[in-house]
Amino acid sequence: MKKAVKILSIVLALAAVITLFAACGKKEAETKTLTFGTNAEFPPFEFVASNGVIDNYDGIDMAIAKQVAEENGMQAKIENLEFDSLIVAVQNGQIDAAIAGMTIKPERLESVDFSIPYYKATQVMIVKEGSTITKAEDMADKKIVVIQGYTGESCVKDMGYKYEAFKKGSEAILELVNGKCDVVVIDSATAKNYVADNPGLKIVEDNNAFEGEEYAIAVKKGNTELLNKINATLEKMLADGTIEKFGAQYAG
Ligand code: ARG
């Protein structure tokens, strides 16, 4: 009899422990985090701010990431990485998705899957006011600066021009402001941002030389479950004007 009581209490204790574990597991699933990788050096899409929408990260992409996570019952977390390590981070699962004003490109499509596009952009040239550069060809004999791994770098490379690549847009702009280069090639909205912040600079467009680009969110190849969730939210945000609103808010 004594033995039976002992066995019963052990069984009951085990059952309690198992129930507890199951409950904890469930709770974790309810508040799942969705980890986005970005490179917060790309205003107005992502930049570090003392009071951002996600921790100290702010911008159009950060506002989008937050909403994508929340509409799917998750909490957005940001990992701030170098731009050219984002694709690998998606591939090896360090991050669930990359949102970084990332242009859909054939080479990138070999490594990751992209969501539907959410923003249109193009490369432009930033020069000093009074510059003789009026079209892409005029860069041929000029000192060109691009940002490492950005589409601007591959554009200039494809044109066959020599260039220097910097790690950050802000460093490239400083180089231009200080007269150490003649032109910076970078995405249009980010260029506008830098020009607004730095008197004496202007934007030169050349739509014959630079093709239109589209930004999208990257996920691991084959992760259709997450991709479908992201696409559903993006579709909604595009249709109801939310993304346009974020654009006006941050780029305005
Ligand atoms: N659109 C360009 C590209 O895909 C530049 C993106 C840079 N983004 C960033 N968060 N630093 O290459």
mmCIF file of N, CA and C and ligand atoms in Angstrom, residues 38-42 46 61 83 86 99-103 105 108 123 149-152 187 213 215, ligand 1:
data_model
loop_
_atom_site.group_PDB
_atom_site.id
_atom_site.type_symbol
_atom_site.label_atom_id
_atom_site.label_comp_id
_atom_site.label_asym_id
_atom_site.label_seq_id
_atom_site.Cartn_x
_atom_site.Cartn_y
_atom_site.Cartn_z
ATOM 1 N N THR A 38 18.843 44.139 -40.942
ATOM 2 C CA THR A 38 18.907 45.339 -41.777
ATOM 3 C C THR A 38 20.313 45.892 -41.713
ATOM 4 N N ASN A 39 20.530 47.006 -42.395
ATOM 5 C CA ASN A 39 21.778 47.743 -42.272
ATOM 6 C C ASN A 39 21.334 49.188 -42.096
ATOM 7 N N ALA A 40 21.344 49.638 -40.854
ATOM 8 C CA ALA A 40 20.723 50.919 -40.506
ATOM 9 C C ALA A 40 21.596 52.120 -40.877
ATOM 10 N N GLU A 41 21.960 52.144 -42.154
ATOM 11 C CA GLU A 41 22.811 53.213 -42.705
ATOM 12 C C GLU A 41 22.175 53.699 -43.994
ATOM 13 N N PHE A 42 20.855 53.743 -44.022
ATOM 14 C CA PHE A 42 20.186 53.980 -45.294
ATOM 15 C C PHE A 42 18.909 54.778 -45.083
ATOM 16 N N GLU A 46 16.160 53.007 -43.188
ATOM 17 C CA GLU A 46 16.580 52.528 -41.876
ATOM 18 C C GLU A 46 17.747 53.341 -41.361
ATOM 19 N N ASP A 61 11.350 51.162 -43.645
ATOM 20 C CA ASP A 61 11.437 49.698 -43.529
ATOM 21 C C ASP A 61 11.133 49.214 -42.111
ATOM 22 N N PHE A 83 25.574 45.528 -44.846
ATOM 23 C CA PHE A 83 24.629 45.249 -45.933
ATOM 24 C C PHE A 83 24.991 43.971 -46.690
ATOM 25 N N LEU A 86 23.841 40.464 -45.267
ATOM 26 C CA LEU A 86 22.416 40.179 -45.011
ATOM 27 C C LEU A 86 21.930 38.904 -45.709
ATOM 28 N N ILE A 99 15.205 43.193 -44.376
ATOM 29 C CA ILE A 99 14.481 44.354 -44.894
ATOM 30 C C ILE A 99 15.458 45.511 -44.847
ATOM 31 N N ALA A 100 15.909 45.939 -46.025
ATOM 32 C CA ALA A 100 17.028 46.887 -46.066
ATOM 33 C C ALA A 100 17.040 47.673 -47.366
ATOM 34 N N GLY A 101 15.872 48.073 -47.828
ATOM 35 C CA GLY A 101 15.831 48.777 -49.112
ATOM 36 C C GLY A 101 16.532 47.937 -50.162
ATOM 37 N N MET A 102 16.331 46.618 -50.049
ATOM 38 C CA MET A 102 17.092 45.693 -50.883
ATOM 39 C C MET A 102 16.436 45.503 -52.252
ATOM 40 N N THR A 103 17.207 45.763 -53.273
ATOM 41 C CA THR A 103 16.710 45.667 -54.646
ATOM 42 C C THR A 103 16.658 44.205 -55.096
ATOM 43 N N LYS A 105 17.336 41.474 -57.428
ATOM 44 C CA LYS A 105 18.291 41.301 -58.530
ATOM 45 C C LYS A 105 18.415 39.819 -58.859
ATOM 46 N N ARG A 108 20.740 37.856 -56.641
ATOM 47 C CA ARG A 108 20.231 37.665 -55.285
ATOM 48 C C ARG A 108 19.130 36.611 -55.254
ATOM 49 N N GLN A 123 18.962 54.465 -59.333
ATOM 50 C CA GLN A 123 20.234 55.046 -58.922
ATOM 51 C C GLN A 123 20.307 56.477 -59.442
ATOM 52 N N GLY A 149 28.715 46.827 -52.137
ATOM 53 C CA GLY A 149 27.640 45.831 -52.185
ATOM 54 C C GLY A 149 26.279 46.366 -52.609
ATOM 55 N N TYR A 150 26.161 47.694 -52.733
ATOM 56 C CA TYR A 150 24.892 48.278 -53.176
ATOM 57 C C TYR A 150 24.779 48.128 -54.700
ATOM 58 N N THR A 151 23.555 48.232 -55.201
ATOM 59 C CA THR A 151 23.353 48.133 -56.648
ATOM 60 C C THR A 151 24.131 49.223 -57.387
ATOM 61 N N GLY A 152 24.316 50.368 -56.738
ATOM 62 C CA GLY A 152 25.088 51.448 -57.352
ATOM 63 C C GLY A 152 26.482 50.986 -57.740
ATOM 64 N N ASP A 187 21.037 55.134 -54.261
ATOM 65 C CA ASP A 187 19.585 55.081 -54.486
ATOM 66 C C ASP A 187 18.931 56.458 -54.293
ATOM 67 N N GLU A 213 14.510 50.210 -60.150
ATOM 68 C CA GLU A 213 14.725 49.103 -59.209
ATOM 69 C C GLU A 213 13.511 48.959 -58.305
ATOM 70 N N TYR A 215 12.349 47.477 -54.388
ATOM 71 C CA TYR A 215 12.775 46.944 -53.088
ATOM 72 C C TYR A 215 11.805 45.851 -52.638
HETATM 73 N N1 ARG B 1 19.015 49.255 -53.051
HETATM 74 C C1 ARG B 1 20.415 49.018 -52.928
HETATM 75 C C2 ARG B 1 20.711 47.537 -53.004
HETATM 76 O O1 ARG B 1 19.859 46.738 -52.886
HETATM 77 C C3 ARG B 1 21.015 49.599 -51.659
HETATM 78 C C4 ARG B 1 20.400 49.119 -50.401
HETATM 79 C C5 ARG B 1 21.176 49.543 -49.170
HETATM 80 N N2 ARG B 1 20.440 49.292 -47.999
HETATM 81 C C6 ARG B 1 20.881 49.447 -46.723
HETATM 82 N N3 ARG B 1 20.059 49.225 -45.761
HETATM 83 N N4 ARG B 1 22.092 49.831 -46.470
HETATM 84 O O2 ARG B 1 21.838 47.164 -53.186
#
